[in-house]
PDB file of C-alpha atoms in Angstrom:
ATOM      1  CA  MET A  17     -21.081  11.478 -22.196  1.00  0.00           C
ATOM      2  CA  ILE A  18     -20.341  13.231 -18.891  1.00  0.00           C
ATOM      3  CA  PRO A  19     -16.763  14.964 -18.992  1.00  0.00           C
ATOM      4  CA  VAL A  20     -14.542  12.879 -17.176  1.00  0.00           C
ATOM      5  CA  GLU A  21     -13.166  15.291 -14.668  1.00  0.00           C
ATOM      6  CA  LEU A  22     -16.894  16.126 -13.625  1.00  0.00           C
ATOM      7  CA  ILE A  23     -17.326  12.613 -12.293  1.00  0.00           C
ATOM      8  CA  LEU A  24     -15.246  12.578  -9.458  1.00  0.00           C
ATOM      9  CA  LEU A  25     -16.070  16.346  -8.994  1.00  0.00           C
ATOM     10  CA  GLY A  26     -19.513  15.474  -8.585  1.00  0.00           C
ATOM     11  CA  LEU A  27     -19.050  12.874  -6.257  1.00  0.00           C
ATOM     12  CA  SER A  28     -16.850  15.049  -3.985  1.00  0.00           C
ATOM     13  CA  PRO A  29     -19.578  15.943  -1.511  1.00  0.00           C
ATOM     14  CA  VAL A  30     -20.267  12.285  -0.809  1.00  0.00           C
ATOM     15  CA  PHE A  31     -16.388  11.745  -0.128  1.00  0.00           C
ATOM     16  CA  ILE A  32     -16.371  14.833   2.160  1.00  0.00           C
ATOM     17  CA  ILE A  33     -19.470  13.280   3.986  1.00  0.00           C
ATOM     18  CA  CYS A  34     -17.815  10.102   4.557  1.00  0.00           C
ATOM     19  CA  VAL A  35     -14.367  11.552   5.544  1.00  0.00           C
ATOM     20  CA  ALA A  36     -16.202  13.741   7.887  1.00  0.00           C
ATOM     21  CA  LEU A  37     -18.399  10.594   9.287  1.00  0.00           C
ATOM     22  CA  GLU A  38     -15.454   8.461   9.566  1.00  0.00           C
ATOM     23  CA  PHE A  39     -13.409  11.088  11.248  1.00  0.00           C
ATOM     24  CA  ILE A  40     -16.350  11.270  14.300  1.00  0.00           C
ATOM     25  CA  LYS A  41     -16.599   7.534  14.523  1.00  0.00           C
ATOM     26  CA  ALA A  42     -12.945   6.977  14.344  1.00  0.00           C
ATOM     27  CA  ARG A  43     -10.859   9.908  15.056  1.00  0.00           C
ATOM     28  CA  LYS A  44      -7.928   7.770  16.270  1.00  0.00           C
ATOM     29  CA  HIS A  45      -6.997   6.471  12.534  1.00  0.00           C
ATOM     30  CA  TYR A  46      -6.446  10.008  11.756  1.00  0.00           C
ATOM     31  CA  ASN A  47      -3.578  12.525  11.652  1.00  0.00           C
ATOM     32  CA  VAL A  48      -4.767  16.043  10.594  1.00  0.00           C
ATOM     33  CA  LYS A  49      -1.692  16.852   9.125  1.00  0.00           C
ATOM     34  CA  ASP A  50      -1.937  13.756   6.940  1.00  0.00           C
ATOM     35  CA  SER A  51      -5.357  13.982   5.751  1.00  0.00           C
ATOM     36  CA  ILE A  52      -4.610  17.953   4.648  1.00  0.00           C
ATOM     37  CA  ASN A  53      -1.564  16.709   2.982  1.00  0.00           C
ATOM     38  CA  ASN A  54      -3.903  13.736   1.013  1.00  0.00           C
ATOM     39  CA  THR A  55      -6.094  16.178   0.138  1.00  0.00           C
ATOM     40  CA  ALA A  56      -3.674  18.598  -1.242  1.00  0.00           C
ATOM     41  CA  LEU A  57      -1.883  15.816  -3.066  1.00  0.00           C
ATOM     42  CA  ALA A  58      -5.325  14.911  -4.098  1.00  0.00           C
ATOM     43  CA  LEU A  59      -5.845  18.190  -6.110  1.00  0.00           C
ATOM     44  CA  LEU A  60      -2.296  18.472  -7.436  1.00  0.00           C
ATOM     45  CA  HIS A  61      -3.210  14.681  -9.178  1.00  0.00           C
ATOM     46  CA  GLN A  62      -6.487  15.853 -10.450  1.00  0.00           C
ATOM     47  CA  GLY A  63      -4.988  18.950 -12.010  1.00  0.00           C
ATOM     48  CA  ALA A  64      -2.251  17.207 -13.622  1.00  0.00           C
ATOM     49  CA  ASP A  65      -4.426  14.359 -14.976  1.00  0.00           C
ATOM     50  CA  ALA A  66      -6.421  17.170 -16.640  1.00  0.00           C
ATOM     51  CA  ILE A  67      -4.093  18.688 -18.179  1.00  0.00           C
ATOM     52  CA  ILE A  68      -2.595  15.344 -19.683  1.00  0.00           C
ATOM     53  CA  LEU A  69      -5.700  14.195 -20.664  1.00  0.00           C
ATOM     54  CA  LEU A  70      -6.243  17.497 -22.765  1.00  0.00           C
ATOM     55  CA  LEU A  71      -2.955  17.451 -24.160  1.00  0.00           C
ATOM     56  CA  LEU A  72      -3.059  13.448 -25.156  1.00  0.00           C
ATOM     57  CA  MET A  73      -6.919  13.059 -26.072  1.00  0.00           C
ATOM     58  CA  PRO A  74      -6.027  14.278 -29.807  1.00  0.00           C
ATOM     59  CA  MET A  75      -3.681  11.000 -29.854  1.00  0.00           C
ATOM     60  CA  PHE A  76      -6.344   9.111 -28.423  1.00  0.00           C
ATOM     61  CA  ASN A  77      -8.865  10.192 -30.812  1.00  0.00           C
ATOM     62  CA  TRP A  78      -6.327   9.413 -33.621  1.00  0.00           C
ATOM     63  CA  LEU A  79      -5.557   5.768 -32.459  1.00  0.00           C
ATOM     64  CA  HIS A  80      -9.596   5.189 -32.008  1.00  0.00           C
ATOM     65  CA  GLN A  81      -9.842   5.401 -35.994  1.00  0.00           C
ATOM     66  CA  PHE A  82      -7.894   2.431 -36.319  1.00  0.00           C
ATOM     67  CA  SER A  83      -9.779   0.250 -33.632  1.00  0.00           C
ATOM     68  CA  LEU A  84     -10.933  -2.987 -34.482  1.00  0.00           C
ATOM     69  CA  PHE A  85     -14.741  -2.706 -33.929  1.00  0.00           C
ATOM     70  CA  ASP A  86     -16.974   0.557 -33.502  1.00  0.00           C
ATOM     71  CA  ILE A  87     -18.579  -0.280 -30.258  1.00  0.00           C
ATOM     72  CA  GLN A  88     -21.504   2.085 -29.642  1.00  0.00           C
ATOM     73  CA  LEU A  89     -22.557   3.118 -25.786  1.00  0.00           C
ATOM     74  CA  THR A  90     -25.344   0.289 -24.832  1.00  0.00           C
ATOM     75  CA  ALA A  91     -26.098  -1.250 -21.287  1.00  0.00           C
ATOM     76  CA  THR A  92     -23.946  -4.267 -22.525  1.00  0.00           C
ATOM     77  CA  SER A  93     -20.965  -2.521 -23.931  1.00  0.00           C
ATOM     78  CA  LEU A  94     -20.809  -0.336 -20.670  1.00  0.00           C
ATOM     79  CA  LEU A  95     -20.743  -3.338 -18.557  1.00  0.00           C
ATOM     80  CA  VAL A  96     -18.333  -5.122 -20.866  1.00  0.00           C
ATOM     81  CA  GLY A  97     -16.013  -2.096 -20.928  1.00  0.00           C
ATOM     82  CA  PHE A  98     -16.225  -1.729 -17.117  1.00  0.00           C
ATOM     83  CA  ILE A  99     -14.774  -5.264 -16.760  1.00  0.00           C
ATOM     84  CA  LEU A 100     -12.401  -5.232 -19.038  1.00  0.00           C
ATOM     85  CA  GLN A 101     -11.084  -2.020 -17.814  1.00  0.00           C
ATOM     86  CA  ASP A 102     -10.826  -3.184 -14.298  1.00  0.00           C
ATOM     87  CA  PHE A 103      -8.979  -6.448 -15.850  1.00  0.00           C
ATOM     88  CA  LEU A 104      -6.652  -3.730 -16.814  1.00  0.00           C
ATOM     89  CA  TYR A 105      -6.504  -1.671 -14.187  1.00  0.00           C
ATOM     90  CA  TYR A 106      -5.484  -5.036 -12.377  1.00  0.00           C
ATOM     91  CA  TRP A 107      -2.129  -5.401 -14.649  1.00  0.00           C
ATOM     92  CA  PHE A 108      -1.362  -1.849 -14.051  1.00  0.00           C
ATOM     93  CA  HIS A 109      -1.641  -2.173 -10.276  1.00  0.00           C
ATOM     94  CA  ARG A 110       0.604  -5.290 -10.014  1.00  0.00           C
ATOM     95  CA  ALA A 111       2.902  -3.239 -12.694  1.00  0.00           C
ATOM     96  CA  SER A 112       3.142  -0.375 -10.336  1.00  0.00           C
ATOM     97  CA  HIS A 113       4.189  -2.555  -7.412  1.00  0.00           C
ATOM     98  CA  ASN A 114       6.656  -4.712  -9.495  1.00  0.00           C
ATOM     99  CA  ILE A 115       8.542  -2.281 -11.831  1.00  0.00           C
ATOM    100  CA  HIS A 116      10.246   0.720 -10.041  1.00  0.00           C
ATOM    101  CA  TRP A 117       9.483   2.995 -12.936  1.00  0.00           C
ATOM    102  CA  PHE A 118       5.822   2.661 -11.855  1.00  0.00           C
ATOM    103  CA  TRP A 119       6.346   2.473  -8.194  1.00  0.00           C
ATOM    104  CA  LEU A 120       7.757   6.021  -8.757  1.00  0.00           C
ATOM    105  CA  ALA A 121       3.968   7.443  -8.959  1.00  0.00           C
ATOM    106  CA  HIS A 122       2.246   4.882  -6.848  1.00  0.00           C
ATOM    107  CA  VAL A 123       4.532   5.020  -3.992  1.00  0.00           C
ATOM    108  CA  VAL A 124       3.052   8.009  -3.203  1.00  0.00           C
ATOM    109  CA  HIS A 125      -0.333   6.087  -2.252  1.00  0.00           C
ATOM    110  CA  HIS A 126       1.302   3.734  -0.002  1.00  0.00           C
ATOM    111  CA  SER A 127       3.609   6.251   1.980  1.00  0.00           C
ATOM    112  CA  SER A 128       1.002   7.200   4.384  1.00  0.00           C
ATOM    113  CA  THR A 129       1.178   4.860   7.736  1.00  0.00           C
ATOM    114  CA  HIS A 130      -2.583   5.684   8.332  1.00  0.00           C
ATOM    115  CA  MET A 131      -5.579   4.093   6.567  1.00  0.00           C
ATOM    116  CA  ASN A 132      -8.794   6.218   6.430  1.00  0.00           C
ATOM    117  CA  PHE A 133     -10.920   7.702   3.709  1.00  0.00           C
ATOM    118  CA  THR A 134      -8.257  10.437   2.992  1.00  0.00           C
ATOM    119  CA  THR A 135      -5.706   7.795   2.275  1.00  0.00           C
ATOM    120  CA  ALA A 136      -7.813   7.157  -1.055  1.00  0.00           C
ATOM    121  CA  PHE A 137      -7.250  11.021  -1.951  1.00  0.00           C
ATOM    122  CA  ARG A 138      -3.286  10.318  -1.748  1.00  0.00           C
ATOM    123  CA  GLN A 139      -2.162  10.090  -5.132  1.00  0.00           C
ATOM    124  CA  SER A 140       0.745  11.166  -7.695  1.00  0.00           C
ATOM    125  CA  VAL A 141       1.007  13.997  -9.946  1.00  0.00           C
ATOM    126  CA  LEU A 142       3.607  11.581 -11.732  1.00  0.00           C
ATOM    127  CA  TYR A 143       1.004   9.117 -12.844  1.00  0.00           C
ATOM    128  CA  PRO A 144       0.663  10.633 -16.413  1.00  0.00           C
ATOM    129  CA  ILE A 145       4.532  10.881 -16.785  1.00  0.00           C
ATOM    130  CA  VAL A 146       5.122   7.268 -15.981  1.00  0.00           C
ATOM    131  CA  GLY A 147       2.255   6.197 -18.555  1.00  0.00           C
ATOM    132  CA  MET A 148      -0.807   5.030 -16.395  1.00  0.00           C
ATOM    133  CA  TRP A 149      -2.786   5.600 -19.583  1.00  0.00           C
ATOM    134  CA  LEU A 150      -0.267   3.200 -21.373  1.00  0.00           C
ATOM    135  CA  PHE A 151      -2.888   0.774 -19.885  1.00  0.00           C
ATOM    136  CA  TRP A 152      -6.105   1.813 -21.289  1.00  0.00           C
ATOM    137  CA  LEU A 153      -5.013   1.855 -24.610  1.00  0.00           C
ATOM    138  CA  PRO A 154      -6.143  -1.888 -25.503  1.00  0.00           C
ATOM    139  CA  MET A 155      -9.722  -0.647 -25.009  1.00  0.00           C
ATOM    140  CA  ILE A 156      -9.254   2.066 -27.259  1.00  0.00           C
ATOM    141  CA  LEU A 157      -7.779   0.106 -29.899  1.00  0.00           C
ATOM    142  CA  ILE A 158     -10.614  -2.590 -29.187  1.00  0.00           C
ATOM    143  CA  GLY A 159     -13.200   0.064 -30.236  1.00  0.00           C
ATOM    144  CA  PHE A 160     -14.318   1.821 -27.208  1.00  0.00           C
ATOM    145  CA  SER A 161     -14.457   5.638 -27.448  1.00  0.00           C
ATOM    146  CA  PRO A 162     -11.752   7.501 -25.667  1.00  0.00           C
ATOM    147  CA  SER A 163     -14.354   9.448 -23.532  1.00  0.00           C
ATOM    148  CA  LEU A 164     -16.024   6.474 -22.483  1.00  0.00           C
ATOM    149  CA  VAL A 165     -12.729   4.749 -21.536  1.00  0.00           C
ATOM    150  CA  PHE A 166     -11.717   7.410 -19.084  1.00  0.00           C
ATOM    151  CA  ALA A 167     -15.436   8.087 -17.622  1.00  0.00           C
ATOM    152  CA  ILE A 168     -15.004   3.936 -16.797  1.00  0.00           C
ATOM    153  CA  VAL A 169     -11.550   4.868 -15.198  1.00  0.00           C
ATOM    154  CA  ALA A 170     -13.364   7.368 -13.193  1.00  0.00           C
ATOM    155  CA  ILE A 171     -16.073   5.463 -11.879  1.00  0.00           C
ATOM    156  CA  ASN A 172     -13.545   2.708 -11.242  1.00  0.00           C
ATOM    157  CA  LEU A 173     -11.233   5.025  -9.187  1.00  0.00           C
ATOM    158  CA  ALA A 174     -14.552   6.254  -7.314  1.00  0.00           C
ATOM    159  CA  TYR A 175     -15.792   2.934  -6.427  1.00  0.00           C
ATOM    160  CA  GLN A 176     -11.936   2.685  -4.663  1.00  0.00           C
ATOM    161  CA  PHE A 177     -12.539   5.644  -2.431  1.00  0.00           C
ATOM    162  CA  PHE A 178     -14.883   3.375  -0.425  1.00  0.00           C
ATOM    163  CA  VAL A 179     -12.177   0.365   0.566  1.00  0.00           C
ATOM    164  CA  HIS A 180      -9.905   2.854   2.014  1.00  0.00           C
ATOM    165  CA  THR A 181     -11.066   2.539   5.641  1.00  0.00           C
ATOM    166  CA  GLN A 182     -10.913   0.852   8.979  1.00  0.00           C
ATOM    167  CA  VAL A 183     -14.359   1.486  10.072  1.00  0.00           C
ATOM    168  CA  ILE A 184     -16.232  -1.301   7.829  1.00  0.00           C
ATOM    169  CA  GLY A 185     -15.688  -4.955   8.741  1.00  0.00           C
ATOM    170  CA  ASN A 186     -15.923  -7.936   6.670  1.00  0.00           C
ATOM    171  CA  LEU A 187     -19.045  -8.035   4.050  1.00  0.00           C
ATOM    172  CA  GLY A 188     -19.861 -11.379   3.656  1.00  0.00           C
ATOM    173  CA  TRP A 189     -20.857 -12.752   0.333  1.00  0.00           C
ATOM    174  CA  PHE A 190     -19.610  -9.351  -1.150  1.00  0.00           C
ATOM    175  CA  GLU A 191     -16.097 -10.135  -0.472  1.00  0.00           C
ATOM    176  CA  LYS A 192     -16.057 -13.488  -2.922  1.00  0.00           C
ATOM    177  CA  ALA A 193     -16.253 -11.485  -5.765  1.00  0.00           C
ATOM    178  CA  PHE A 194     -15.493  -7.640  -5.005  1.00  0.00           C
ATOM    179  CA  ASN A 195     -12.634  -5.755  -3.726  1.00  0.00           C
ATOM    180  CA  THR A 196     -13.734  -4.521   0.018  1.00  0.00           C
ATOM    181  CA  PRO A 197     -12.053  -2.361   2.805  1.00  0.00           C
ATOM    182  CA  THR A 198     -11.081  -5.938   4.209  1.00  0.00           C
ATOM    183  CA  HIS A 199      -9.007  -6.973   1.111  1.00  0.00           C
ATOM    184  CA  HIS A 200      -7.494  -3.395   0.703  1.00  0.00           C
ATOM    185  CA  ARG A 201      -6.333  -2.996   4.015  1.00  0.00           C
ATOM    186  CA  ILE A 202      -4.309  -5.942   3.450  1.00  0.00           C
ATOM    187  CA  HIS A 203      -3.024  -4.546   0.254  1.00  0.00           C
ATOM    188  CA  HIS A 204      -1.763  -1.279   2.252  1.00  0.00           C
ATOM    189  CA  ALA A 205       0.111  -3.760   4.605  1.00  0.00           C
ATOM    190  CA  THR A 206       3.934  -3.873   5.033  1.00  0.00           C
ATOM    191  CA  ASN A 207       3.506  -7.248   7.121  1.00  0.00           C
ATOM    192  CA  LYS A 208       5.011  -9.869   5.128  1.00  0.00           C
ATOM    193  CA  PRO A 209       2.477 -12.255   4.270  1.00  0.00           C
ATOM    194  CA  TYR A 210       0.332  -9.508   2.849  1.00  0.00           C
ATOM    195  CA  ILE A 211       3.145  -7.564   0.523  1.00  0.00           C
ATOM    196  CA  ASP A 212       2.429  -7.616  -3.047  1.00  0.00           C
ATOM    197  CA  LYS A 213      -1.421  -9.048  -2.359  1.00  0.00           C
ATOM    198  CA  ASN A 214      -4.788  -8.237  -3.348  1.00  0.00           C
ATOM    199  CA  TYR A 215      -4.563  -5.637  -6.369  1.00  0.00           C
ATOM    200  CA  ALA A 216      -8.000  -5.408  -7.272  1.00  0.00           C
ATOM    201  CA  GLY A 217      -9.690  -2.290  -8.350  1.00  0.00           C
ATOM    202  CA  VAL A 218     -13.456  -3.473  -8.135  1.00  0.00           C
ATOM    203  CA  LEU A 219     -13.201  -6.988  -8.633  1.00  0.00           C
ATOM    204  CA  ILE A 220     -11.237  -9.203  -6.131  1.00  0.00           C
ATOM    205  CA  ILE A 221     -11.562 -12.312  -8.664  1.00  0.00           C
ATOM    206  CA  TRP A 222      -8.485 -11.085 -10.708  1.00  0.00           C
ATOM    207  CA  ASP A 223      -6.208 -11.648  -7.810  1.00  0.00           C
ATOM    208  CA  LYS A 224      -7.904 -15.033  -6.886  1.00  0.00           C
ATOM    209  CA  LEU A 225      -7.149 -16.054 -10.605  1.00  0.00           C
ATOM    210  CA  PHE A 226      -3.683 -14.930 -10.983  1.00  0.00           C
ATOM    211  CA  GLY A 227      -2.283 -15.813  -7.618  1.00  0.00           C
ATOM    212  CA  THR A 228      -1.937 -12.640  -5.620  1.00  0.00           C
ATOM    213  CA  PHE A 229      -4.896 -13.044  -3.291  1.00  0.00           C
ATOM    214  CA  ALA A 230      -4.507 -12.834   0.597  1.00  0.00           C
ATOM    215  CA  PRO A 231      -7.329 -13.396   2.882  1.00  0.00           C
ATOM    216  CA  GLU A 232      -7.306 -12.042   6.359  1.00  0.00           C
ATOM    217  CA  ASP A 233      -5.640 -13.200   9.054  1.00  0.00           C
ATOM    218  CA  LYS A 234      -6.996 -11.875  12.219  1.00  0.00           C
ATOM    219  CA  SER A 235      -4.053 -12.745  13.965  1.00  0.00           C
ATOM    220  CA  ILE A 236      -1.871 -10.240  12.248  1.00  0.00           C
ATOM    221  CA  THR A 237      -2.188  -6.354  13.220  1.00  0.00           C
ATOM    222  CA  ILE A 238      -1.545  -4.782  10.043  1.00  0.00           C
ATOM    223  CA  LYS A 239       1.305  -2.085   9.895  1.00  0.00           C
ATOM    224  CA  TYR A 240       0.745   0.714   7.125  1.00  0.00           C
ATOM    225  CA  GLY A 241       3.193   2.410   4.916  1.00  0.00           C
ATOM    226  CA  ILE A 242       5.962   1.405   2.845  1.00  0.00           C
ATOM    227  CA  ILE A 243       9.256  -0.355   3.358  1.00  0.00           C
ATOM    228  CA  GLY A 244      12.195   2.304   3.526  1.00  0.00           C
ATOM    229  CA  GLU A 245      12.473   5.615   4.870  1.00  0.00           C
ATOM    230  CA  LEU A 246       8.555   7.733   4.884  1.00  0.00           C
ATOM    231  CA  PRO A 247       8.690  11.199   3.039  1.00  0.00           C
ATOM    232  CA  LYS A 248       7.739  13.916   5.019  1.00  0.00           C
ATOM    233  CA  ASP A 249       4.199  15.411   5.643  1.00  0.00           C
ATOM    234  CA  ASN A 250       4.080  17.971   2.454  1.00  0.00           C
ATOM    235  CA  PRO A 251       3.194  17.313  -1.281  1.00  0.00           C
ATOM    236  CA  LEU A 252       6.481  18.087  -2.555  1.00  0.00           C
ATOM    237  CA  SER A 253       8.194  15.310  -0.546  1.00  0.00           C
ATOM    238  CA  THR A 254       5.697  12.958  -1.026  1.00  0.00           C
ATOM    239  CA  ASN A 255       5.340  13.477  -4.765  1.00  0.00           C
ATOM    240  CA  PHE A 256       9.259  13.245  -5.784  1.00  0.00           C
ATOM    241  CA  LYS A 257      11.118  11.326  -2.610  1.00  0.00           C
ATOM    242  CA  GLN A 258      11.296   8.456  -4.970  1.00  0.00           C
ATOM    243  CA  LEU A 259      12.952   9.972  -7.698  1.00  0.00           C
ATOM    244  CA  PHE A 260      15.825  10.801  -5.594  1.00  0.00           C
ATOM    245  CA  VAL A 261      15.773   6.932  -4.608  1.00  0.00           C
ATOM    246  CA  LEU A 262      15.665   6.044  -8.374  1.00  0.00           C
ATOM    247  CA  LYS A 263      18.474   8.439  -9.111  1.00  0.00           C
ATOM    248  CA  ASP A 264      20.796   7.046  -6.446  1.00  0.00           C
ATOM    249  CA  LYS A 265      20.060   3.461  -7.666  1.00  0.00           C
ATOM    250  CA  LEU A 266      20.829   4.556 -11.274  1.00  0.00           C
ATOM    251  CA  LYS A 267      23.848   6.455 -10.299  1.00  0.00           C
ATOM    252  CA  ALA A 268      25.419   3.166  -8.304  1.00  0.00           C
ATOM    253  CA  ALA A 269      24.750   0.748 -11.171  1.00  0.00           C
ATOM    254  CA  ASN A 270      27.837   0.252 -13.422  1.00  0.00           C
ATOM    255  CA  THR A 271      26.318  -0.978 -16.739  1.00  0.00           C
ATOM    256  CA  PHE A 272      23.570   0.171 -19.023  1.00  0.00           C
ATOM    257  CA  LYS A 273      22.000  -3.386 -18.225  1.00  0.00           C
ATOM    258  CA  GLN A 274      22.095  -2.770 -14.668  1.00  0.00           C
ATOM    259  CA  LYS A 275      20.512   0.550 -15.207  1.00  0.00           C
ATOM    260  CA  LEU A 276      17.751  -0.806 -17.147  1.00  0.00           C
ATOM    261  CA  SER A 277      17.117  -3.604 -14.207  1.00  0.00           C
ATOM    262  CA  VAL A 278      17.225  -0.720 -11.826  1.00  0.00           C
ATOM    263  CA  LEU A 279      14.586   1.306 -13.643  1.00  0.00           C
ATOM    264  CA  PHE A 280      12.260  -1.529 -14.900  1.00  0.00           C
ATOM    265  CA  GLY A 281      13.055  -4.126 -12.199  1.00  0.00           C
ATOM    266  CA  TYR A 282      11.232  -4.733  -8.556  1.00  0.00           C
ATOM    267  CA  PRO A 283      11.264  -1.280  -6.686  1.00  0.00           C
ATOM    268  CA  SER A 284      14.348  -0.437  -4.488  1.00  0.00           C
ATOM    269  CA  HIS A 285      13.670   1.578  -1.203  1.00  0.00           C
TER     270      HIS A 285
END
């Protein structure tokens, strides 16, 4: 199995070429300071993920001994694993928009007012802290090896790089089953009809099954970003601004029940 951290690293030349071509074709969608910030955030995120994976892999391997099945790597098990992980990703993503604790990390990805390939790089160092990895534990307990699980996670995230663009239009029949730039532009919108829609990683079918799908309305001009005050264009502010929002909300809550509601309820702005 290819080491997880090498999958995205190996694809980085492809990502860089795509960014360069998009920049040449659609310079108006770029802000250089924003893109530099996105790139710095990506490097910090990858470092945080590598450290937490190193620290937690012994626990994942320990849990794997209690798995229900011993799933060997075959073409079929890889396909099943990919679909299962994408299903779990949908619920992670949905939780990240509806539970403030998880939004602490995910808000970073949404906090740019630009949409281009570098927006895919805009990730948080807090994902390991809030527990993104918790959503992959069912796969390990079913019987997929931890190394395979995190390799599939990396492949899923690599696919998602390509949906962060405004230069690709409707892809016809492909739109019916797969996440596409059309669907994902809607997900990043702050326009009211589009908020909390299209959580898909690779397969858009989960949104259609669970009532969170929004089709494109060509009469709506998408406004990108978040509701509330934007962070500054630097990794420190982008990564941690929402922590201070949460802190203030917790301080204002009078009872333990109210504090729990702030922490695990719908995100405050």
